[in-house]
Short mmCIF file of C-alpha atoms in Angstrom, two decimals:
data_model
loop_
_atom_site.label_atom_id
_atom_site.label_comp_id
_atom_site.label_asym_id
_atom_site.label_seq_id
_atom_site.Cartn_x
_atom_site.Cartn_y
_atom_site.Cartn_z
CA MET A 30 0.00 0.00 0.00
CA ALA A 31 1.38 3.40 -0.93
CA ASN A 32 1.70 6.17 1.62
CA ILE A 33 2.10 9.90 1.18
CA TYR A 34 5.79 9.71 2.14
CA ASN A 35 6.61 6.95 -0.39
CA ALA A 36 8.19 5.05 2.49
CA PRO A 37 8.67 1.31 2.05
CA GLU A 38 6.21 -0.74 4.08
CA ILE A 39 6.09 -4.17 5.64
CA THR A 40 2.89 -6.06 6.42
CA VAL A 41 1.80 -6.95 9.94
CA GLN A 42 2.09 -10.63 8.99
CA GLU A 43 5.75 -10.11 8.03
CA VAL A 44 6.38 -8.24 11.28
CA ALA A 45 4.80 -11.06 13.31
CA GLU A 46 7.03 -13.59 11.52
CA LYS A 47 10.12 -11.52 12.25
CA LEU A 48 9.17 -11.11 15.93
CA ASN A 49 8.63 -14.87 16.24
CA SER A 50 11.98 -15.69 14.64
CA GLN A 51 15.45 -15.07 15.97
CA ASN A 52 16.00 -12.13 13.58
CA SER A 53 17.72 -9.10 15.00
CA LEU A 54 15.17 -6.34 14.66
CA VAL A 55 14.23 -3.03 16.24
CA LEU A 56 10.52 -2.27 16.41
CA LEU A 57 10.60 1.52 16.75
CA ASP A 58 7.35 2.77 18.30
CA VAL A 59 6.92 6.48 17.50
CA ARG A 60 3.63 6.97 19.35
CA GLU A 61 3.31 9.32 22.29
CA PRO A 62 3.61 7.94 25.86
CA ARG A 63 -0.12 8.34 26.60
CA GLU A 64 -0.92 6.02 23.67
CA LEU A 65 1.03 3.18 25.24
CA GLU A 66 -1.72 2.80 27.83
CA TYR A 67 -4.20 1.68 25.15
CA ALA A 68 -2.25 -0.78 23.05
CA ARG A 69 1.29 -2.05 22.72
CA ILE A 70 3.28 -4.95 21.38
CA ASP A 71 4.97 -6.61 24.32
CA HIS A 72 8.29 -7.76 22.86
CA PRO A 73 11.97 -7.11 23.70
CA ALA A 74 12.52 -5.68 20.19
CA VAL A 75 10.27 -2.67 20.94
CA GLU A 76 12.05 0.66 21.46
CA LEU A 77 10.24 3.94 22.07
CA ALA A 78 10.97 7.18 20.23
CA PRO A 79 7.90 9.45 20.32
CA LEU A 80 7.50 11.59 17.22
CA SER A 81 7.30 14.70 19.40
CA LEU A 82 10.83 13.99 20.66
CA LEU A 83 12.14 13.07 17.22
CA SER A 84 10.82 16.34 15.83
CA THR A 85 12.60 18.40 18.48
CA ARG A 86 15.69 16.37 19.34
CA GLN A 87 16.17 14.73 15.92
CA MET A 88 18.79 11.93 15.98
CA ASP A 89 19.39 12.51 19.70
CA ALA A 90 15.91 11.08 20.36
CA LEU A 91 16.70 7.73 18.74
CA PRO A 92 17.29 4.86 21.15
CA GLU A 93 20.77 3.35 21.06
CA ALA A 94 19.45 0.17 19.40
CA ALA A 95 18.34 2.21 16.36
CA LEU A 96 21.53 4.23 15.85
CA ASN A 97 23.31 1.66 13.71
CA LYS A 98 22.29 2.40 10.13
CA GLU A 99 22.66 -1.30 9.24
CA THR A 100 20.10 -2.47 11.81
CA GLU A 101 16.76 -3.67 10.50
CA ILE A 102 14.12 -1.27 11.83
CA VAL A 103 10.35 -1.48 11.57
CA VAL A 104 8.72 1.80 12.56
CA VAL A 105 5.23 1.56 14.09
CA CYS A 106 2.48 3.96 15.13
CA HIS A 107 -1.30 3.76 15.48
CA HIS A 108 -2.36 3.62 11.81
CA GLY A 109 0.88 3.88 9.82
CA VAL A 110 1.04 7.58 8.95
CA ARG A 111 3.59 8.73 11.54
CA SER A 112 5.63 5.59 11.01
CA ALA A 113 5.78 6.27 7.26
CA GLU A 114 6.95 9.82 7.98
CA VAL A 115 9.71 8.61 10.33
CA THR A 116 10.71 5.84 7.91
CA ALA A 117 11.12 8.37 5.08
CA TRP A 118 13.10 10.68 7.40
CA LEU A 119 15.45 7.89 8.49
CA ARG A 120 16.01 6.82 4.89
CA LYS A 121 16.80 10.41 3.95
CA HIS A 122 19.50 10.32 6.64
CA GLY A 123 21.15 7.10 5.47
CA TRP A 124 19.20 4.19 6.99
CA GLN A 125 18.41 1.69 4.24
CA ASN A 126 16.97 -1.25 6.16
CA VAL A 127 13.98 0.59 7.65
CA TYR A 128 10.28 0.02 6.94
CA SER A 129 6.94 1.35 8.11
CA MET A 130 4.46 -1.22 9.43
CA GLU A 131 1.49 -1.02 7.08
CA GLY A 132 -1.74 -0.25 8.94
CA GLY A 133 0.06 0.34 12.22
CA LEU A 134 -0.80 -1.17 15.56
CA ALA A 135 -4.50 -1.05 14.69
CA ALA A 136 -3.88 -3.57 11.89
CA PHE A 137 -1.55 -5.65 14.08
CA ALA A 138 -4.21 -5.88 16.81
CA SER A 139 -6.92 -6.68 14.30
CA GLU A 140 -5.02 -9.28 12.28
CA ILE A 141 -2.36 -10.70 14.59
CA ASP A 142 -2.97 -10.13 18.31
CA PRO A 143 -6.41 -8.87 19.43
CA SER A 144 -5.35 -9.25 23.08
CA MET A 145 -2.89 -6.34 22.84
CA GLY A 146 -5.66 -3.74 22.97
CA GLN A 147 -7.05 -1.25 20.50
CA TYR A 148 -7.99 2.41 20.46
#
């Protein structure tokens, strides 16, 4: 599915497969802290970098796990718009192995794990 940022996307099914395998992956959640109360993927690969911090602190807001430009990163948000924006931004700054999760956490909850919550 195309997005307004022309950022490459990965499906929720592909993300679930990666999380269930031994792949080294960073799941970069760019939602705001208050959103975490409603729904979240509970996995060690999840790192938080709220878009509000990224917009003000830029690269300084990235967690250490996402600083290596070779690391595979899947950016997630509620519906996939903010994650596409951050994916395009990271690619502009040299990250090549970064993707936006298509449909966001809403799609993940609907198609993969309804127990994680929705909002």
